[in-house]
mmCIF file of C-alpha atoms in Angstrom:
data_model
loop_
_atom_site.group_PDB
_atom_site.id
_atom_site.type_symbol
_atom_site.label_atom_id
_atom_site.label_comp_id
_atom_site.label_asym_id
_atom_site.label_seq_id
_atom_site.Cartn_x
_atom_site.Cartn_y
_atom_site.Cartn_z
ATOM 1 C CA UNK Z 1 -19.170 -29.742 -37.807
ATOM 2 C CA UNK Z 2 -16.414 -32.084 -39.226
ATOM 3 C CA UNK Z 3 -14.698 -31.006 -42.461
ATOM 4 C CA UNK Z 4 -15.602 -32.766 -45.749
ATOM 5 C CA UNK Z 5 -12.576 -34.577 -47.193
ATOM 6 C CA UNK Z 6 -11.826 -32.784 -51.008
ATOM 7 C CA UNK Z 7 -12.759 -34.715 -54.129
ATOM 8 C CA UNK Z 8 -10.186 -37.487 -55.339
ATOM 9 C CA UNK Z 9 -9.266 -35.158 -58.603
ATOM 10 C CA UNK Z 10 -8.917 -32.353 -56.664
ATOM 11 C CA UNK Z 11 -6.777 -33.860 -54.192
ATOM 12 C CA UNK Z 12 -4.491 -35.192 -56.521
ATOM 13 C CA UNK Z 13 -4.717 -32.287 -58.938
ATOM 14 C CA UNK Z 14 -2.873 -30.112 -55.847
ATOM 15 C CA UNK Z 15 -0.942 -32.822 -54.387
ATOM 16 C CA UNK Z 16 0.580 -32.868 -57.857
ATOM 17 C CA UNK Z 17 1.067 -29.235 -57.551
ATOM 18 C CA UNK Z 18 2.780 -29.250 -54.303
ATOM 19 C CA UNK Z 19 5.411 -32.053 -55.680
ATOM 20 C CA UNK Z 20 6.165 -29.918 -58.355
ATOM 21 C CA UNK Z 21 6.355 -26.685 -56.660
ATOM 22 C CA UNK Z 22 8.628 -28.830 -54.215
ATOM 23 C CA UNK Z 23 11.042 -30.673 -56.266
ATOM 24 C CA UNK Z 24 11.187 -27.534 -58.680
ATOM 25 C CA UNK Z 25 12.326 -24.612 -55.857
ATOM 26 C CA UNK Z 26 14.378 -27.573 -54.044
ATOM 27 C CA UNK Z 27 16.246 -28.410 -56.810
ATOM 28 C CA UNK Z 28 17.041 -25.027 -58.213
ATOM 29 C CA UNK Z 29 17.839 -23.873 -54.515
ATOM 30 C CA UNK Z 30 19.850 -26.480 -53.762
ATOM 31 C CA UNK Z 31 22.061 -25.840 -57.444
ATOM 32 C CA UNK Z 32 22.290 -22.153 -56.634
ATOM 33 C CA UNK Z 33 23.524 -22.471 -53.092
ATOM 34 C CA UNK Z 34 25.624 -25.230 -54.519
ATOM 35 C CA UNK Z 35 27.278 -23.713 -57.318
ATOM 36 C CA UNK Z 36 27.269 -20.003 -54.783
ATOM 37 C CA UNK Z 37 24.960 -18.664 -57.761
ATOM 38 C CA UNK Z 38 22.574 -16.900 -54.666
ATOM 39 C CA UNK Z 39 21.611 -13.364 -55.447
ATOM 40 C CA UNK Z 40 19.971 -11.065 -53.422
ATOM 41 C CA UNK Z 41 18.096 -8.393 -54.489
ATOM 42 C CA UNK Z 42 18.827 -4.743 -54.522
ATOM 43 C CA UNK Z 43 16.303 -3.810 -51.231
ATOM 44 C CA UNK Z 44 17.981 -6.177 -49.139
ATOM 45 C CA UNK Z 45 21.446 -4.438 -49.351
ATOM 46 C CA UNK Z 46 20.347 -1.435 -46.894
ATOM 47 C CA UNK Z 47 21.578 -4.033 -44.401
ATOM 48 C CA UNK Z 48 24.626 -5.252 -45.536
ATOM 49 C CA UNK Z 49 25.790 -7.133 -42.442
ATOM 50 C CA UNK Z 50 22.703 -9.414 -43.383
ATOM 51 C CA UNK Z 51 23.488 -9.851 -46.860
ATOM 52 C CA UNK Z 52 27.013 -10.861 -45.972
ATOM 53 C CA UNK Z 53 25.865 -13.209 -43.527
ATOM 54 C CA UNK Z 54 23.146 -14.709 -46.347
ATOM 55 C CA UNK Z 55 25.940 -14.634 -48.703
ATOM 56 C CA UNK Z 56 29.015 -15.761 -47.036
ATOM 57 C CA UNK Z 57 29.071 -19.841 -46.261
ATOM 58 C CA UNK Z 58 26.727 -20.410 -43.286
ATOM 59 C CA UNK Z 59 23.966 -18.742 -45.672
ATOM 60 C CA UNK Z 60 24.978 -21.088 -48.767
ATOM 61 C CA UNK Z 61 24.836 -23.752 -46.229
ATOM 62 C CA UNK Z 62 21.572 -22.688 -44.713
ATOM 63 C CA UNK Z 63 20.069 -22.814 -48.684
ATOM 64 C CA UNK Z 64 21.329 -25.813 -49.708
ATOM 65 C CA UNK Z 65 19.747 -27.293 -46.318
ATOM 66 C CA UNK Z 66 16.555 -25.645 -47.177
ATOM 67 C CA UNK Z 67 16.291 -27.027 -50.564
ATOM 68 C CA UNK Z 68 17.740 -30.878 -49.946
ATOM 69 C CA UNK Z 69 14.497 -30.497 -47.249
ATOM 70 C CA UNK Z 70 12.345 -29.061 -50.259
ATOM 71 C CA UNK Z 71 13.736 -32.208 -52.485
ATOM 72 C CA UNK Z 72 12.884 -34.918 -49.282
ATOM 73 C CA UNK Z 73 9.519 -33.395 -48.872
ATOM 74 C CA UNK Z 74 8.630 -33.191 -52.703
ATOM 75 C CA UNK Z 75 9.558 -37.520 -51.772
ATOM 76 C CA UNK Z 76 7.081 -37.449 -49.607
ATOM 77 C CA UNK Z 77 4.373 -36.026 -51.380
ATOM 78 C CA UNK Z 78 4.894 -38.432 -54.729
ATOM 79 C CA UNK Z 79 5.429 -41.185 -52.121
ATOM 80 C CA UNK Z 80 1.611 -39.902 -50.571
ATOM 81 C CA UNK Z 81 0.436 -39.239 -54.219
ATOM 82 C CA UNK Z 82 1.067 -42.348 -55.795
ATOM 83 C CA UNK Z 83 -0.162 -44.121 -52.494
ATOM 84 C CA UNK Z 84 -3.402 -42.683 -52.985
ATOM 85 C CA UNK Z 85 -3.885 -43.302 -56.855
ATOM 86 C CA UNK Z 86 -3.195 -47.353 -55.887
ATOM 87 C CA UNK Z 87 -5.677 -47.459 -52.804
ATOM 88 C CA UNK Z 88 -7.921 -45.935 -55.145
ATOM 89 C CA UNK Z 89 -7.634 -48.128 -58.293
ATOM 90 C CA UNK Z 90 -6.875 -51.049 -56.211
ATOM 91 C CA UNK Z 91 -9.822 -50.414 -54.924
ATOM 92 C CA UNK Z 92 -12.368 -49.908 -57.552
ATOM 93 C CA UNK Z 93 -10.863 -53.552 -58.714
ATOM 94 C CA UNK Z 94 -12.198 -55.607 -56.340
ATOM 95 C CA UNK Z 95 -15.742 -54.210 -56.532
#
C-alpha cells in the first residue's frame, strides 16, 4: 500500500522546521568550535582521554565540520522549500 504524500502546509510547516533547526545548531556549532567555546558536560569527564580528544584540535575540527555540513544542509532544505512554494503558486496561476 503506497504512502500518501503529507498535506502542502504540513510539508512546509516542518520543512521550515528542519531549516531552522539546521541553520540554528550549524551556526552556533560552527561559532563554538570556532571560537574553542566547546564544553562538555560533567558525565563525560569519567573518560578523560575522550574529552581530551573532543577537546583538543581534531575535535574542534571535527565540530566545525559538523556544523559547516549542518549550515550546507539547512541550503538545501530552503533551496527544496522555496522550490516547492513556486511549483505550487506557479501552479495554481495557470489554472
Amino acid at each position: 500500500m503506497p504512502s500518501r504524500p503529507r498535506p502542502f502546509a504540513w510539508d512546509v510547516l516542518v520543512r521550515t522546521l528542519r531549516f531552522f533547526y539546521l541553520l540554528w545548531g550549524g551556526m552556533l556549532l560552527s561559532t563554538l568550535a570556532f571560537y574553542g567555546r566547546l564544553k562538555l558536560p560533567s558525565a563525560f569527564w569519567h573518560w578523560p582521554d575522550l574529552c581530551r580528544a573532543l577537546m583538543g584540535p581534531w575535535g574542534r575540527a571535527l565540530a566545525l565540520g559538523l556544523g559547516l555540513v549542518m549550515c550546507l544542509a539547512a541550503l538545501l532544505e530552503v533551496w527544496e522549500l522555496v522550490d516547492r512554494l513556486l511549483v505550487r503558486f506557479m501552479g495554481e496561476s495557470e489554472h
